[in-house]
Short mmCIF file of N, CA and C in Angstrom, two decimals:
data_model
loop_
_atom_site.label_atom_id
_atom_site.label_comp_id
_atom_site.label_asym_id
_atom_site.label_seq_id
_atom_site.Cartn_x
_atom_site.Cartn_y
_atom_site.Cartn_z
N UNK A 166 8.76 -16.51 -2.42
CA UNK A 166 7.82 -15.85 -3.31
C UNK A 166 7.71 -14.38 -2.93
N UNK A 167 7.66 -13.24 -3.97
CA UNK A 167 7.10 -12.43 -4.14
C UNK A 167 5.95 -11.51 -3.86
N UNK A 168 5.60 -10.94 -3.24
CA UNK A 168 4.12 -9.70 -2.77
C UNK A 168 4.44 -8.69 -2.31
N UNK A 169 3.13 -8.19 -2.72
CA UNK A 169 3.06 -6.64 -2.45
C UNK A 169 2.17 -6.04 -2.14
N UNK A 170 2.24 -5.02 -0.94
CA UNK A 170 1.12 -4.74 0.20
C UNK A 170 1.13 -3.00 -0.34
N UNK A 171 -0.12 -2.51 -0.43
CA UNK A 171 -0.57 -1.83 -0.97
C UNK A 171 -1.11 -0.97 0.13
N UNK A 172 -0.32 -0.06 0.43
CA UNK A 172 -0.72 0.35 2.26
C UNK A 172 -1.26 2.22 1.95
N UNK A 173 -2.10 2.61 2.31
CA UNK A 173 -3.06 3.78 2.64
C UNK A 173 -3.10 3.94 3.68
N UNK A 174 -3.58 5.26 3.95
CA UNK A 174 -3.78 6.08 5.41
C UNK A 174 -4.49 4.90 6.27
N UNK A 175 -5.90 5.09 5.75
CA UNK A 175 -6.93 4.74 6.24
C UNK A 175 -8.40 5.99 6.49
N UNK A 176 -9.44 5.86 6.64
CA UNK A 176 -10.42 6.80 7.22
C UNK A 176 -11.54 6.28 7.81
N UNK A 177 -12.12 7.16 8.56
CA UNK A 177 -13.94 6.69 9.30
C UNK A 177 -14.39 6.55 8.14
N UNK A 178 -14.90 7.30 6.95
CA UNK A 178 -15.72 6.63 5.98
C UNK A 178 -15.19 5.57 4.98
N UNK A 179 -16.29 3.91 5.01
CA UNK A 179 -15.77 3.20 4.20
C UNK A 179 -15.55 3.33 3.18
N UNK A 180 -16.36 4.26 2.52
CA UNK A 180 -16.47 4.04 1.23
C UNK A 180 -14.89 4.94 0.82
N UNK A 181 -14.07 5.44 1.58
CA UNK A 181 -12.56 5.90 0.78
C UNK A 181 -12.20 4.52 0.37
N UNK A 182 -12.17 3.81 1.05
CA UNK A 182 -11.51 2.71 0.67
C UNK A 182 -12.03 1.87 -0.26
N UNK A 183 -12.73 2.59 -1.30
CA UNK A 183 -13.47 1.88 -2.29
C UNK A 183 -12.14 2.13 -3.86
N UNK A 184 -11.94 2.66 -3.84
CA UNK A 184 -10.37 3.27 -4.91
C UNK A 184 -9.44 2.09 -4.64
N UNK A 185 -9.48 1.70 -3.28
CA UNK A 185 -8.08 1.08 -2.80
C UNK A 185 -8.28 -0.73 -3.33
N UNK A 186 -9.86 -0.77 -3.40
CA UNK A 186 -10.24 -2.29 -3.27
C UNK A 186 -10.12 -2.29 -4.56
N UNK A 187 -10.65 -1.27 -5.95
CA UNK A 187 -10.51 -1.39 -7.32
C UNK A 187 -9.30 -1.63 -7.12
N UNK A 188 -8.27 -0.70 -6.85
CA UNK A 188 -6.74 -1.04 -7.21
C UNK A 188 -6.33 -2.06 -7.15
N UNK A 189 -6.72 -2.95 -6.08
CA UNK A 189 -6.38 -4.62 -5.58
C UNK A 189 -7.18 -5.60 -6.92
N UNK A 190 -8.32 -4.97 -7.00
CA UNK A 190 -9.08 -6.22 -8.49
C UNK A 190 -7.83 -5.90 -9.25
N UNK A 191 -7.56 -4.70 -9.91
CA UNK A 191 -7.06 -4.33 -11.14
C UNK A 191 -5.97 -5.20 -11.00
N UNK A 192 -5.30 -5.19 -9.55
CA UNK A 192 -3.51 -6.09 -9.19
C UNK A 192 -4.14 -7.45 -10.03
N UNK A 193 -5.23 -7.64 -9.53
CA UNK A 193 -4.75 -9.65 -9.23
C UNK A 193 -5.51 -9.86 -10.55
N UNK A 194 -6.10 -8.80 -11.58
CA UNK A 194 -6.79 -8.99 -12.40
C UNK A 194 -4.98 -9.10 -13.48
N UNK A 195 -4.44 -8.03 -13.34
CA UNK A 195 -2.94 -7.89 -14.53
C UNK A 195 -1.38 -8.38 -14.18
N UNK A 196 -1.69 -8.77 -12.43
CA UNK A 196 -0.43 -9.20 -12.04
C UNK A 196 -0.62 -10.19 -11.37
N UNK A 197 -1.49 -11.36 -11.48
CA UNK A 197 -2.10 -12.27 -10.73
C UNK A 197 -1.00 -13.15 -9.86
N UNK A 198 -0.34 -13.50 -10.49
CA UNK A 198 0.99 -14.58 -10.09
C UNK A 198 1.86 -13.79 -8.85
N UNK A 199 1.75 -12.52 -8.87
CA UNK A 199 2.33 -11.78 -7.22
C UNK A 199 1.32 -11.62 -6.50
N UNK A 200 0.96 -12.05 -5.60
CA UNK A 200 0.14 -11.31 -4.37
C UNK A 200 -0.29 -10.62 -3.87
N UNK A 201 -1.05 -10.01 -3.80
CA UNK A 201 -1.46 -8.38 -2.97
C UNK A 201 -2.10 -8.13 -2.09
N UNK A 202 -1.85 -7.52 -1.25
CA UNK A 202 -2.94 -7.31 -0.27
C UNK A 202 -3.12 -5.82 0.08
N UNK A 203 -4.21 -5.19 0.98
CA UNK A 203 -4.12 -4.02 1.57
C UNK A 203 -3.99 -3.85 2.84
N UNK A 204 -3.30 -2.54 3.07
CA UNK A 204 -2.97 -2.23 4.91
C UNK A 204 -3.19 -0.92 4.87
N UNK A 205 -3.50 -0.93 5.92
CA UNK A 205 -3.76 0.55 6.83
C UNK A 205 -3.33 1.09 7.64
N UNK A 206 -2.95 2.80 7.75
CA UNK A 206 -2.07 2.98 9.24
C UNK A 206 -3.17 2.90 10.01
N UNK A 207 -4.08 3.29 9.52
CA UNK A 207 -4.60 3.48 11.03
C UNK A 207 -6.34 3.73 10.03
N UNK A 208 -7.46 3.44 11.47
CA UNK A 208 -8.29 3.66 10.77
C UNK A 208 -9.65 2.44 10.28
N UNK A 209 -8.86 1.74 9.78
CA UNK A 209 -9.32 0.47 8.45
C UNK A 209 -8.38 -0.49 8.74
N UNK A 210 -8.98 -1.95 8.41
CA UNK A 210 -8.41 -2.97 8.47
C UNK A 210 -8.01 -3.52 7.34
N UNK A 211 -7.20 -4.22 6.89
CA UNK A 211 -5.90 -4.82 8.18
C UNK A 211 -5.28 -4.02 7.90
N UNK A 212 -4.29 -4.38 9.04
CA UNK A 212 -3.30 -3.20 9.88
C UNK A 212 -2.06 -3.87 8.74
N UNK A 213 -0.74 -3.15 8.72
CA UNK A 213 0.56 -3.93 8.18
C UNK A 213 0.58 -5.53 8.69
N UNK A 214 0.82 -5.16 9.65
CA UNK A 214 1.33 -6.75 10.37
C UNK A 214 -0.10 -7.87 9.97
N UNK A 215 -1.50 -7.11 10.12
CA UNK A 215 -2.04 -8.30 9.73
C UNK A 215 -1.92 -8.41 7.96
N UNK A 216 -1.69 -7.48 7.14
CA UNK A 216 -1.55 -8.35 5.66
C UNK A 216 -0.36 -8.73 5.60
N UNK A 217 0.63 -8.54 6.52
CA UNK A 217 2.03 -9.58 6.44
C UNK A 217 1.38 -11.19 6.45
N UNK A 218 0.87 -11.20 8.08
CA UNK A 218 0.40 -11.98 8.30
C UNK A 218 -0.09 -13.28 7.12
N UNK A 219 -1.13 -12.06 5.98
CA UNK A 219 -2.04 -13.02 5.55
C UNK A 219 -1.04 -13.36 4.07
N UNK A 220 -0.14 -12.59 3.72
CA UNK A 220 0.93 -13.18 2.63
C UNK A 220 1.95 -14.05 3.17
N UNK A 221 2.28 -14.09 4.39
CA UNK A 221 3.04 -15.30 4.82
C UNK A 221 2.60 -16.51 4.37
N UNK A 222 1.16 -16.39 5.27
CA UNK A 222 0.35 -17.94 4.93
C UNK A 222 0.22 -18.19 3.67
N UNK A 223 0.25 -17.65 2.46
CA UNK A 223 0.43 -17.99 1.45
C UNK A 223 1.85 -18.40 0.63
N UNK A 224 2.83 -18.31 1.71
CA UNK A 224 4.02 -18.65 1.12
C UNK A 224 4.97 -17.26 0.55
N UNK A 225 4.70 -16.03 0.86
CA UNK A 225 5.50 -14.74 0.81
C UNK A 225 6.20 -14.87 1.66
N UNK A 226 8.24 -14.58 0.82
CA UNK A 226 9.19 -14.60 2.00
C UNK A 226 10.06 -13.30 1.83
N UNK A 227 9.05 -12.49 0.54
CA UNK A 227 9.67 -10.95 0.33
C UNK A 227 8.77 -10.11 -0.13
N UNK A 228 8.34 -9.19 0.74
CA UNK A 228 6.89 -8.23 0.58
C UNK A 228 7.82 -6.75 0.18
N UNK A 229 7.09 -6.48 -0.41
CA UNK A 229 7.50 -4.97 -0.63
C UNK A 229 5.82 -4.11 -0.45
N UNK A 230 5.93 -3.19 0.51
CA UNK A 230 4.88 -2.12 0.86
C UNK A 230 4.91 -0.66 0.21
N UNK A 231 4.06 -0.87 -0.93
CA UNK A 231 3.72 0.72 -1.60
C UNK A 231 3.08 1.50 -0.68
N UNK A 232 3.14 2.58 -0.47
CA UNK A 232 2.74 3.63 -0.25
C UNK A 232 1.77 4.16 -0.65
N UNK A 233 0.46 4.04 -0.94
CA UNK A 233 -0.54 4.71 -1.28
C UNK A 233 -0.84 6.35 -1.05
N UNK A 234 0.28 7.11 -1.42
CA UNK A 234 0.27 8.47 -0.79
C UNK A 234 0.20 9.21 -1.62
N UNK A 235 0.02 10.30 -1.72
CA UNK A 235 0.65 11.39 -2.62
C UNK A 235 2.02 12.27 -2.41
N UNK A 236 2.92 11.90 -1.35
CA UNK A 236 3.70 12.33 -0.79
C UNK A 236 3.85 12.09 0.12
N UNK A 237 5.60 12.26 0.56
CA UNK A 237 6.10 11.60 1.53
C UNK A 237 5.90 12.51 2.88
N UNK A 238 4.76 12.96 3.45
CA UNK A 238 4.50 13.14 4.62
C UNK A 238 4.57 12.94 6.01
N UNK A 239 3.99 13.67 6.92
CA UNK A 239 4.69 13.32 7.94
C UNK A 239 4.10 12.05 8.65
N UNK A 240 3.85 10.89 8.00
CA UNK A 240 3.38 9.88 8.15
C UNK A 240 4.12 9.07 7.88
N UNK A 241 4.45 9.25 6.82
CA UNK A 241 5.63 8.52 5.66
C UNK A 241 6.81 8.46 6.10
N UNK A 242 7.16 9.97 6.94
CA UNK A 242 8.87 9.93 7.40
C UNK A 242 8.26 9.46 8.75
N UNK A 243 8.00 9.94 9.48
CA UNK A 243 7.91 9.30 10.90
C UNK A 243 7.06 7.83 11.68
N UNK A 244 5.95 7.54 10.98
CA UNK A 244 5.06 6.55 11.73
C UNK A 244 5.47 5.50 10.75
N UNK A 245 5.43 5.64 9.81
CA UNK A 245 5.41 4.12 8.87
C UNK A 245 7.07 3.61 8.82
N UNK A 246 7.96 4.29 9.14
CA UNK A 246 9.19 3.57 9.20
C UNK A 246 9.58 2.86 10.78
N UNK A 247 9.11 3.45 11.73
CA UNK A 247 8.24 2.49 13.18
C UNK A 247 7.70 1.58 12.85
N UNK A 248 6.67 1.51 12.36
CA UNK A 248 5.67 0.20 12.11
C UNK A 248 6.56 -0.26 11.39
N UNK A 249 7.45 0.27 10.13
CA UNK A 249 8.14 -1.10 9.14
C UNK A 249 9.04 -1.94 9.87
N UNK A 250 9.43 -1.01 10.94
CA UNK A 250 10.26 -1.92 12.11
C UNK A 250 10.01 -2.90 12.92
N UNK A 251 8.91 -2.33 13.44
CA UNK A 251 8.22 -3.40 14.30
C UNK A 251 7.76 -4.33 13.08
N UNK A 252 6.93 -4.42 12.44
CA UNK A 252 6.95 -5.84 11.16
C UNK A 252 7.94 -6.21 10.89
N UNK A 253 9.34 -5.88 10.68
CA UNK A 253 10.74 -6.51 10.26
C UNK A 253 10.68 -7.27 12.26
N UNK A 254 10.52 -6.90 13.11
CA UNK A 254 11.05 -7.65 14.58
C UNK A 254 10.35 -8.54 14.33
N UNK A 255 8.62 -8.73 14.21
CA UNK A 255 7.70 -9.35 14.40
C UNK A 255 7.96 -10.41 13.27
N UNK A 256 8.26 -10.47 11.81
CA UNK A 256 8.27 -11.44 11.34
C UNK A 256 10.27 -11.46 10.46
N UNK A 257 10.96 -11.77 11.35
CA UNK A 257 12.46 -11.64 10.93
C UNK A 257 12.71 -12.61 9.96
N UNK A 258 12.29 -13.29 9.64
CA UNK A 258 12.36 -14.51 8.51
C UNK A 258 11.76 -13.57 6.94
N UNK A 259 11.34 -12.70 6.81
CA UNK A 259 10.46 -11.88 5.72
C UNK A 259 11.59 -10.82 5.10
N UNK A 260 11.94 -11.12 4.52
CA UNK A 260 12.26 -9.93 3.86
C UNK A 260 11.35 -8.68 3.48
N UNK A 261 11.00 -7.49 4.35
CA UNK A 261 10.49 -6.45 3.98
C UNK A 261 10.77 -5.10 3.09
N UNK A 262 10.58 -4.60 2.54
CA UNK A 262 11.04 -2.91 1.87
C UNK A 262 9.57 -2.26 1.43
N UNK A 263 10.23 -1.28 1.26
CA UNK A 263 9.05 -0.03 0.60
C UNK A 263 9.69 1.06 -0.94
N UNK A 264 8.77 1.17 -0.91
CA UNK A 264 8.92 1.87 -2.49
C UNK A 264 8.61 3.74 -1.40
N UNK A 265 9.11 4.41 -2.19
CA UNK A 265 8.31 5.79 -1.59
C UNK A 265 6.98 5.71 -1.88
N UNK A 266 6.52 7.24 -1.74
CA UNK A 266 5.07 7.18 -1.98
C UNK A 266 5.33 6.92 -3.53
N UNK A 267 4.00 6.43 -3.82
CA UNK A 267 3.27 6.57 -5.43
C UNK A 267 3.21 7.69 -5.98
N UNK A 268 3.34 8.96 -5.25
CA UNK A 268 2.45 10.11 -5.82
C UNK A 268 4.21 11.23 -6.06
N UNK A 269 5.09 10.78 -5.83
CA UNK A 269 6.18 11.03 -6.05
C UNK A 269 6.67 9.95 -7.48
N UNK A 270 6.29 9.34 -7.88
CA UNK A 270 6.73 8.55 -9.37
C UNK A 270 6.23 9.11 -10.01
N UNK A 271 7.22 9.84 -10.91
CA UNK A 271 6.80 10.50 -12.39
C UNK A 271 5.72 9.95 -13.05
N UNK A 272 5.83 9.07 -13.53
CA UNK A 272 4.49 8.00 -14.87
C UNK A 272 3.02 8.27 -13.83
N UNK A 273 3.23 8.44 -11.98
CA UNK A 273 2.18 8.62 -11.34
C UNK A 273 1.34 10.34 -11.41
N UNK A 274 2.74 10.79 -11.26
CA UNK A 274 2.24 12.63 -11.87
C UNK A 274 1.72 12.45 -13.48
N UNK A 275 2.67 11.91 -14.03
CA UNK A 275 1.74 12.05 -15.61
C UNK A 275 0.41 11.78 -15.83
N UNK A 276 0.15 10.49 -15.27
CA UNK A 276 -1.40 10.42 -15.36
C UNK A 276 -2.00 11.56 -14.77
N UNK A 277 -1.78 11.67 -13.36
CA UNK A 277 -2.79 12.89 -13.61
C UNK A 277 -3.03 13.92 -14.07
N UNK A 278 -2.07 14.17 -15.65
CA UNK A 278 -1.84 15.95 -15.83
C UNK A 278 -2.51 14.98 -17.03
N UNK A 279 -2.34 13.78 -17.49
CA UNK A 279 -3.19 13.13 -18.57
C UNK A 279 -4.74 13.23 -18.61
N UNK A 280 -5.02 12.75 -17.07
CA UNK A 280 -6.62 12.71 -17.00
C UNK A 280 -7.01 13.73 -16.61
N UNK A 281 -6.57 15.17 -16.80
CA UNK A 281 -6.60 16.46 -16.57
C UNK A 281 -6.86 17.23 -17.65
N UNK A 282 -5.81 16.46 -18.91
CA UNK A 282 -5.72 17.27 -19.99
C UNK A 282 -7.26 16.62 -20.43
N UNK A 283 -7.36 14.84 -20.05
CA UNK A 283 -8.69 14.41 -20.85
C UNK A 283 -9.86 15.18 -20.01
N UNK A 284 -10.35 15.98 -19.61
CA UNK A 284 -11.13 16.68 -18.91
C UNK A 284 -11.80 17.80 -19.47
N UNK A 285 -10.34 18.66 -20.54
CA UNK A 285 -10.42 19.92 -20.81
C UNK A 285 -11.43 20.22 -22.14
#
């Protein structure tokens, strides 16, 4: 089966992570039948390895991890392809990948020059 981990920085204040938890209703509200979960580099819980963790137990044997970014930063090139490693050692039976950031997909720039233009 199929999932997809929905991974952000992280921060000290909870309430950033209030965007991230809508995004997860909206998943399981329009894509219910794939899985989702959220991860954090750092910061906020769960970590990668624990929402691997919690899509395993549900029967996920191929996760793919979005990027919650606006760009591929120096987070993106250096720390999160470490951690994708260590999760590929830690669970070798999983098929893992990543998408780039979000904020690098065109249809993702459009919206915001959309809800920009709806502003004006």
């Amino acid at each position: 089966m199929k999932a997809i981990i929905l991974f952000g920085h992280g921060a000290r204040d909870t309430r950033w992570r209030e965007p991230f938890d809508r995004l997860v209703a909206l998943w399981r509200n329009q894509q219910g039948q794939t899985p989702v979960e959220l991860a954090f580099l750092e910061m906020m819980q769960p970590s990668l390895s624990e929402a691997i963790a919690k899509l395993t137990a549900v029967g996920a044997s191929e996760i793919i991890v979005v990027p919650v970014f606006f760009g591929q930063g120096g987070h993106l090139r250096n720390d999160f392809p470490k951690l994708l490693e260590e999760c590929r050692s830690q669970y070798p039976n999983i098929a893992l990948s990543a998408t780039p950031a979000v904020g690098e997909d065109e249809a993702v720039l459009q919206a915001i020059i959309d809800f920009g233009a709806k502003v004006l």
